CSV table of C-alpha atoms in Angstrom, one decimal:
chain,number,residue,atom,x,y,z
A,23,UNK,CA,-107.9,-68.5,70.6
A,24,UNK,CA,-105.7,-68.6,67.8
A,25,UNK,CA,-107.7,-66.3,65.9
A,26,UNK,CA,-107.7,-63.9,68.9
A,27,UNK,CA,-104.4,-63.7,69.1
A,28,UNK,CA,-103.8,-63.4,65.1
A,29,UNK,CA,-106.5,-60.4,65.1
A,30,UNK,CA,-104.7,-58.7,68.1
A,31,UNK,CA,-101.1,-59.2,66.5
A,32,UNK,CA,-102.5,-57.9,63.1
A,33,UNK,CA,-104.1,-54.6,65.3
A,34,UNK,CA,-100.7,-54.3,66.8
A,35,UNK,CA,-98.8,-54.3,63.6
A,36,UNK,CA,-101.4,-51.8,62.0
A,37,UNK,CA,-100.9,-49.3,65.0
A,38,UNK,CA,-97.2,-49.4,64.7
A,39,UNK,CA,-97.3,-49.1,60.8
A,40,UNK,CA,-99.9,-46.0,61.3
A,41,UNK,CA,-97.4,-44.5,63.7
A,42,UNK,CA,-94.5,-44.8,61.5
A,43,UNK,CA,-96.9,-43.6,58.5
A,44,UNK,CA,-98.4,-40.5,60.4
A,45,UNK,CA,-94.6,-39.6,61.3
A,46,UNK,CA,-93.7,-39.8,57.4
A,47,UNK,CA,-97.0,-37.6,56.4
A,48,UNK,CA,-96.0,-35.1,59.2
A,49,UNK,CA,-92.5,-34.7,58.2
A,50,UNK,CA,-93.6,-34.6,54.5
A,51,UNK,CA,-96.1,-31.8,55.3
A,52,UNK,CA,-93.9,-30.0,57.3
A,53,UNK,CA,-91.2,-29.7,54.6
A,54,UNK,CA,-94.2,-28.8,52.2
A,55,UNK,CA,-94.8,-25.9,54.8
A,56,UNK,CA,-91.3,-24.7,54.7
A,57,UNK,CA,-91.1,-24.5,50.9
A,58,UNK,CA,-94.8,-23.2,50.8
A,59,UNK,CA,-93.7,-20.3,53.2
A,60,UNK,CA,-90.3,-19.7,51.9
A,61,UNK,CA,-92.1,-19.1,48.5
A,62,UNK,CA,-94.5,-16.7,49.6
A,63,UNK,CA,-91.8,-14.4,51.1
A,64,UNK,CA,-89.9,-14.7,47.5
A,65,UNK,CA,-92.9,-14.0,45.6
A,66,UNK,CA,-93.3,-10.5,47.9
A,67,UNK,CA,-89.7,-9.7,47.2
A,68,UNK,CA,-89.9,-10.5,43.3
A,69,UNK,CA,-92.9,-8.4,43.3
A,70,UNK,CA,-91.2,-5.6,44.7
A,71,UNK,CA,-88.3,-6.3,42.4
A,72,UNK,CA,-90.4,-6.3,39.1
A,73,UNK,CA,-92.0,-2.8,40.1
A,74,UNK,CA,-88.6,-1.4,40.6
A,75,UNK,CA,-87.5,-2.7,37.2
A,76,UNK,CA,-90.3,-1.2,35.4
A,77,UNK,CA,-89.5,2.4,37.3
A,78,UNK,CA,-85.5,1.8,36.7
A,79,UNK,CA,-85.6,0.6,33.0
A,80,UNK,CA,-88.3,3.0,31.8
A,81,UNK,CA,-86.7,6.0,33.3
A,82,UNK,CA,-83.2,5.2,32.4
A,83,UNK,CA,-84.3,4.6,28.8
A,84,UNK,CA,-85.9,8.0,29.0
A,85,UNK,CA,-83.1,9.9,30.4
A,86,UNK,CA,-80.4,8.2,28.0
A,87,UNK,CA,-82.5,9.7,24.8
A,88,UNK,CA,-82.0,13.3,26.2
A,89,UNK,CA,-80.6,15.1,23.3
A,90,UNK,CA,-78.3,17.1,25.8
A,91,UNK,CA,-77.0,14.1,27.3
A,92,UNK,CA,-75.9,12.5,24.0
A,93,UNK,CA,-74.3,15.9,22.8
A,94,UNK,CA,-72.5,16.4,26.3
A,95,UNK,CA,-71.1,12.8,25.6
A,96,UNK,CA,-70.0,13.5,21.7
A,97,UNK,CA,-68.4,16.7,22.9
A,98,UNK,CA,-66.9,15.5,25.9
A,99,UNK,CA,-68.9,18.4,27.6
A,100,UNK,CA,-69.6,17.6,31.1
A,101,UNK,CA,-70.9,21.3,32.0
A,102,UNK,CA,-73.9,20.4,29.4
A,103,UNK,CA,-74.4,16.9,30.9
A,104,UNK,CA,-75.1,18.5,34.4
A,105,UNK,CA,-77.3,21.3,33.2
A,106,UNK,CA,-79.5,18.5,31.5
A,107,UNK,CA,-79.4,16.2,34.6
A,108,UNK,CA,-80.5,19.4,36.9
A,109,UNK,CA,-83.4,20.2,34.7
A,110,UNK,CA,-84.4,16.1,34.6
A,111,UNK,CA,-84.1,16.3,38.3
A,112,UNK,CA,-86.2,19.4,38.7
A,113,UNK,CA,-88.9,17.7,36.2
A,114,UNK,CA,-88.7,14.5,38.6
A,115,UNK,CA,-89.1,16.4,41.9
A,116,UNK,CA,-92.1,18.4,40.3
A,117,UNK,CA,-94.1,15.4,38.8
A,118,UNK,CA,-92.9,12.3,40.4
A,119,UNK,CA,-92.4,11.0,44.2
A,120,UNK,CA,-88.5,10.5,43.4
A,121,UNK,CA,-87.3,13.7,45.0
A,122,UNK,CA,-83.6,13.1,44.8
A,123,UNK,CA,-82.6,11.5,41.4
A,124,UNK,CA,-79.3,9.5,41.1
A,125,UNK,CA,-78.0,9.4,38.0
A,126,UNK,CA,-74.7,8.1,36.9
A,127,UNK,CA,-73.2,8.7,33.2
A,128,UNK,CA,-70.4,6.5,31.9
A,129,UNK,CA,-68.1,7.4,29.0
A,130,UNK,CA,-68.0,4.5,26.1
A,131,UNK,CA,-64.3,4.1,28.0
A,132,UNK,CA,-66.1,3.0,31.0
A,133,UNK,CA,-65.1,6.1,33.1
A,134,UNK,CA,-67.4,8.1,35.2
A,135,UNK,CA,-68.6,11.1,33.3
A,136,UNK,CA,-71.2,12.7,35.6
A,137,UNK,CA,-72.6,11.4,39.0
A,138,UNK,CA,-75.7,13.9,39.7
A,139,UNK,CA,-75.1,13.3,43.4
A,140,UNK,CA,-71.4,13.9,43.6
A,141,UNK,CA,-70.3,16.7,40.5
A,142,UNK,CA,-66.8,16.9,41.4
A,143,UNK,CA,-65.9,13.1,41.5
A,144,UNK,CA,-65.4,11.8,37.6
A,145,UNK,CA,-63.0,10.8,35.3
A,146,UNK,CA,-62.1,7.3,37.8
A,147,UNK,CA,-62.1,4.1,35.8
A,148,UNK,CA,-65.1,2.2,36.7
A,149,UNK,CA,-63.9,-1.4,34.5
A,150,UNK,CA,-62.2,-2.9,37.8
A,151,UNK,CA,-65.1,-3.5,39.9
A,152,UNK,CA,-68.4,-2.3,37.9
A,153,UNK,CA,-68.9,-5.5,35.8
A,154,UNK,CA,-72.8,-4.4,34.8
A,155,UNK,CA,-71.5,-1.4,33.1
A,156,UNK,CA,-68.9,-3.4,31.3
A,157,UNK,CA,-71.5,-6.0,30.3
A,158,UNK,CA,-74.0,-3.2,29.2
A,159,UNK,CA,-71.2,-1.6,26.9
A,160,UNK,CA,-70.5,-4.8,25.4
A,161,UNK,CA,-73.9,-6.4,24.7
A,162,UNK,CA,-75.8,-2.9,24.4
A,163,UNK,CA,-78.7,-4.5,26.6
A,164,UNK,CA,-80.4,-3.1,29.6
A,165,UNK,CA,-79.0,-4.5,32.6
A,166,UNK,CA,-81.3,-4.5,36.0
A,167,UNK,CA,-80.1,-5.8,39.4
A,168,UNK,CA,-78.3,-5.0,42.4
A,169,UNK,CA,-74.5,-4.2,42.1
A,170,UNK,CA,-71.7,-3.9,44.3
A,171,UNK,CA,-70.5,-0.2,44.7
A,172,UNK,CA,-68.6,1.5,47.5
A,173,UNK,CA,-71.8,2.3,49.0
A,174,UNK,CA,-72.4,-1.5,49.3
A,175,UNK,CA,-75.4,-3.4,47.0
A,176,UNK,CA,-77.0,-0.8,45.2
A,177,UNK,CA,-80.3,-1.3,42.9
A,178,UNK,CA,-79.2,0.0,39.5
A,179,UNK,CA,-80.9,0.1,35.9
A,180,UNK,CA,-78.3,0.5,33.1
A,181,UNK,CA,-78.9,1.4,29.9
A,182,UNK,CA,-76.3,2.0,26.7
A,183,UNK,CA,-76.5,5.7,25.2
A,184,UNK,CA,-76.9,5.3,21.4
A,185,UNK,CA,-76.8,7.7,18.6
A,186,UNK,CA,-77.9,6.3,15.2
A,187,UNK,CA,-76.4,2.9,16.6
A,188,UNK,CA,-73.4,4.1,17.8
A,189,UNK,CA,-72.2,3.9,21.5
A,190,UNK,CA,-71.8,7.1,23.1
A,191,UNK,CA,-71.8,6.0,26.9
A,192,UNK,CA,-74.0,4.3,29.3
A,193,UNK,CA,-76.4,5.7,31.8
A,194,UNK,CA,-77.3,4.4,35.0
A,195,UNK,CA,-80.2,5.0,37.2
A,196,UNK,CA,-79.9,4.4,40.9
A,197,UNK,CA,-82.8,3.3,43.1
A,198,UNK,CA,-83.5,3.2,46.8
A,199,UNK,CA,-84.9,-0.3,47.7
A,200,UNK,CA,-85.6,0.5,51.1
A,201,UNK,CA,-89.2,1.3,50.8
A,202,UNK,CA,-89.5,-2.4,50.8
A,203,UNK,CA,-88.8,-2.2,54.6
A,204,UNK,CA,-92.0,-0.5,55.3
A,205,UNK,CA,-94.4,-2.5,52.6
A,206,UNK,CA,-93.1,-6.0,54.0
A,207,UNK,CA,-93.9,-4.6,57.5
A,208,UNK,CA,-97.3,-3.9,56.8
A,209,UNK,CA,-97.6,-7.7,56.2
A,210,UNK,CA,-95.6,-8.8,59.3
A,211,UNK,CA,-92.7,-9.6,57.6
A,212,UNK,CA,-88.9,-8.6,57.7
A,213,UNK,CA,-86.2,-7.7,55.3
A,214,UNK,CA,-82.6,-7.1,55.2
A,215,UNK,CA,-80.0,-6.7,52.0
A,216,UNK,CA,-76.7,-8.5,53.2
A,217,UNK,CA,-73.5,-8.1,51.2
A,218,UNK,CA,-70.9,-10.7,51.6
A,219,UNK,CA,-67.7,-10.0,53.7
A,220,UNK,CA,-65.3,-10.3,50.7
A,221,UNK,CA,-66.7,-7.5,48.7
A,222,UNK,CA,-65.6,-4.8,51.6
A,223,UNK,CA,-62.6,-3.7,49.6
A,224,UNK,CA,-65.0,-2.3,47.2
A,225,UNK,CA,-67.6,-1.5,49.6
A,226,UNK,CA,-65.5,0.8,51.5
A,227,UNK,CA,-68.4,2.9,53.1
A,228,UNK,CA,-69.6,-0.3,55.0
A,229,UNK,CA,-66.4,-0.7,56.7
A,230,UNK,CA,-68.5,0.2,59.9
A,231,UNK,CA,-71.8,-1.3,59.3
A,232,UNK,CA,-73.4,-4.1,61.3
A,233,UNK,CA,-72.0,-7.8,60.6
A,234,UNK,CA,-74.7,-10.3,60.4
A,235,UNK,CA,-73.1,-13.9,60.1
A,236,UNK,CA,-70.8,-14.3,57.2
A,237,UNK,CA,-72.3,-10.9,55.8
A,238,UNK,CA,-72.4,-7.2,56.6
A,239,UNK,CA,-75.2,-5.2,56.3
A,240,UNK,CA,-76.0,-3.1,53.4
A,241,UNK,CA,-79.7,-1.7,53.7
A,242,UNK,CA,-79.9,1.8,54.9
A,243,UNK,CA,-83.2,1.4,56.1
A,244,UNK,CA,-84.2,-1.5,58.5
A,245,UNK,CA,-85.9,-3.1,61.4
A,246,UNK,CA,-83.4,-3.0,64.6
A,247,UNK,CA,-85.2,-5.7,66.3
A,248,UNK,CA,-85.1,-7.8,63.1
A,249,UNK,CA,-81.2,-6.9,62.9
A,250,UNK,CA,-80.5,-8.3,66.3
A,251,UNK,CA,-82.5,-11.6,65.7
A,252,UNK,CA,-81.0,-12.1,62.4
A,253,UNK,CA,-77.6,-11.6,64.1
A,254,UNK,CA,-78.2,-14.9,65.9
A,255,UNK,CA,-79.3,-17.4,63.5
A,256,UNK,CA,-77.5,-20.4,62.2
A,257,UNK,CA,-76.2,-19.2,58.7
A,258,UNK,CA,-74.8,-22.7,58.2
A,259,UNK,CA,-78.2,-24.3,58.4
A,260,UNK,CA,-80.2,-21.4,56.4
A,261,UNK,CA,-78.0,-21.9,53.5
A,262,UNK,CA,-78.2,-26.0,53.9
A,263,UNK,CA,-82.0,-26.0,54.4
A,264,UNK,CA,-82.8,-23.2,52.5
A,265,UNK,CA,-84.7,-22.0,55.7
A,266,UNK,CA,-84.2,-21.6,59.1
A,267,UNK,CA,-86.5,-21.6,62.1
A,268,UNK,CA,-85.9,-19.7,65.4
A,269,UNK,CA,-88.0,-19.1,68.6
A,270,UNK,CA,-89.6,-16.2,66.9
A,271,UNK,CA,-89.3,-16.1,62.9
A,272,UNK,CA,-89.2,-18.2,60.0
A,273,UNK,CA,-86.5,-17.3,57.9
A,274,UNK,CA,-85.4,-17.9,54.3
A,275,UNK,CA,-83.3,-16.0,51.7
A,276,UNK,CA,-82.5,-15.4,48.0
A,277,UNK,CA,-78.9,-15.0,46.8
A,278,UNK,CA,-77.7,-11.9,44.7
A,279,UNK,CA,-75.4,-12.7,42.0
A,280,UNK,CA,-73.7,-10.5,39.6
A,281,UNK,CA,-73.3,-11.0,35.8
A,282,UNK,CA,-70.6,-13.7,36.2
A,283,UNK,CA,-73.2,-15.8,38.2
A,284,UNK,CA,-70.7,-15.0,41.3
A,285,UNK,CA,-72.8,-14.5,44.5
A,286,UNK,CA,-72.2,-10.9,46.2
A,287,UNK,CA,-74.9,-11.3,49.0
A,288,UNK,CA,-78.6,-12.3,50.0
A,289,UNK,CA,-81.8,-11.0,50.6
A,290,UNK,CA,-82.6,-12.1,53.9
A,291,UNK,CA,-86.4,-12.8,54.6
A,292,UNK,CA,-88.5,-13.9,57.6
A,293,UNK,CA,-92.3,-14.0,59.1
A,294,UNK,CA,-93.5,-14.4,62.3
A,295,UNK,CA,-93.0,-18.1,63.5
A,296,UNK,CA,-96.5,-18.4,64.3
A,297,UNK,CA,-97.4,-18.4,60.6
A,298,UNK,CA,-95.5,-21.4,60.3
A,299,UNK,CA,-97.0,-22.8,63.5
A,300,UNK,CA,-100.6,-22.4,62.3
A,301,UNK,CA,-99.5,-24.1,59.2
A,302,UNK,CA,-98.1,-27.0,61.2
A,303,UNK,CA,-101.0,-27.4,63.3
A,304,UNK,CA,-103.4,-27.4,60.2
A,305,UNK,CA,-101.1,-30.5,58.8
A,306,UNK,CA,-101.3,-32.0,62.0
A,307,UNK,CA,-105.3,-32.1,62.0
A,308,UNK,CA,-105.2,-33.4,58.6
A,309,UNK,CA,-102.7,-36.2,59.2
A,310,UNK,CA,-104.5,-37.3,62.3
A,311,UNK,CA,-107.9,-37.0,60.2
A,312,UNK,CA,-106.4,-39.4,57.5
A,313,UNK,CA,-105.6,-41.8,60.2
A,314,UNK,CA,-108.5,-41.6,62.0
A,315,UNK,CA,-110.5,-42.3,58.9
A,316,UNK,CA,-108.5,-45.3,57.9
A,317,UNK,CA,-108.5,-46.7,61.3
A,318,UNK,CA,-112.5,-46.5,61.0
A,319,UNK,CA,-112.4,-47.9,58.1
A,320,UNK,CA,-110.6,-51.1,58.8
A,321,UNK,CA,-112.5,-51.4,62.2
A,322,UNK,CA,-115.8,-51.3,59.9
A,323,UNK,CA,-114.1,-54.0,57.7
A,324,UNK,CA,-113.5,-56.4,60.6
A,325,UNK,CA,-117.1,-55.9,62.0
A,326,UNK,CA,-118.5,-56.7,58.9
A,327,UNK,CA,-115.6,-59.8,58.7
A,328,UNK,CA,-116.4,-60.8,62.2
A,329,UNK,CA,-120.5,-60.3,61.7
A,330,UNK,CA,-120.3,-62.6,58.6
A,331,UNK,CA,-118.0,-65.2,60.4
A,332,UNK,CA,-120.9,-65.2,63.1
A,333,UNK,CA,-123.4,-65.7,60.8
A,334,UNK,CA,-121.6,-68.7,58.5
A,335,UNK,CA,-120.9,-70.3,62.2
A,336,UNK,CA,-124.4,-70.3,63.3
A,337,UNK,CA,-125.5,-71.4,60.1
A,338,UNK,CA,-123.1,-74.6,60.3
A,339,UNK,CA,-124.4,-75.3,64.0
A,340,UNK,CA,-127.9,-75.1,63.1
A,341,UNK,CA,-127.4,-77.8,60.2
């Protein structure tokens, strides 16, 4: 009787321990799933950024080597620079998929020299809010990344314009990052480019843009339904955990930092919650299989012990 009570007690303890262990495993697996799906989205984002960097830096360097652009900066001849850019823009339109080239040339004093899309605006001092240009002027190293301007967060490739290692100015190749929306949609992912509200004093053209939590929408193209969904999420939890799960979507994000490591905004990324649910379901099945296998093994050991006990008892009784 005592042995039966002992075995029963041990089995109850085992069941309780198994329940706690299963719960622990599920939490661990769930957290691993969050990390896996977050990395999946961030890898897609980084692939887009790598492609854009290759295009941006190569084209910026190529244009900065144009003889007429260098001469225009040396002679302070804007008309020569404008003609050179118009020819370059035509060549791009004829030979590439880039139909509306956006090039900004700056003087070595960090003043606007020529904006290819707004020829009448020049001479303004850029040192106050264009940190990346100042950085390139000092380091003479190319810059690639998102920087805040009057239009919001814009993807820029900035390179020095040099003549016999003498700095003449800097040149900026501005890219459209909106194609990511279409490419993400093919994979059932979603994307928004968001700028910190505190930067509206610089990004003046975004004063009427949609608000998304503590941010302002900086995307030019976006999915309206996704924007509405994003406006309902808890950004405090998103920032704290690195992810957020709503009824429809799994969210994660990546910070956008300036050259001084200050956060200017975020890339907001999402995928259907079904992807997450499938991952969790698979994890639950694996945990159940693991616990079942351990339980079966335990009962097998107990059965063997029971049989041995009976054999030993029978042998003693026979004697």
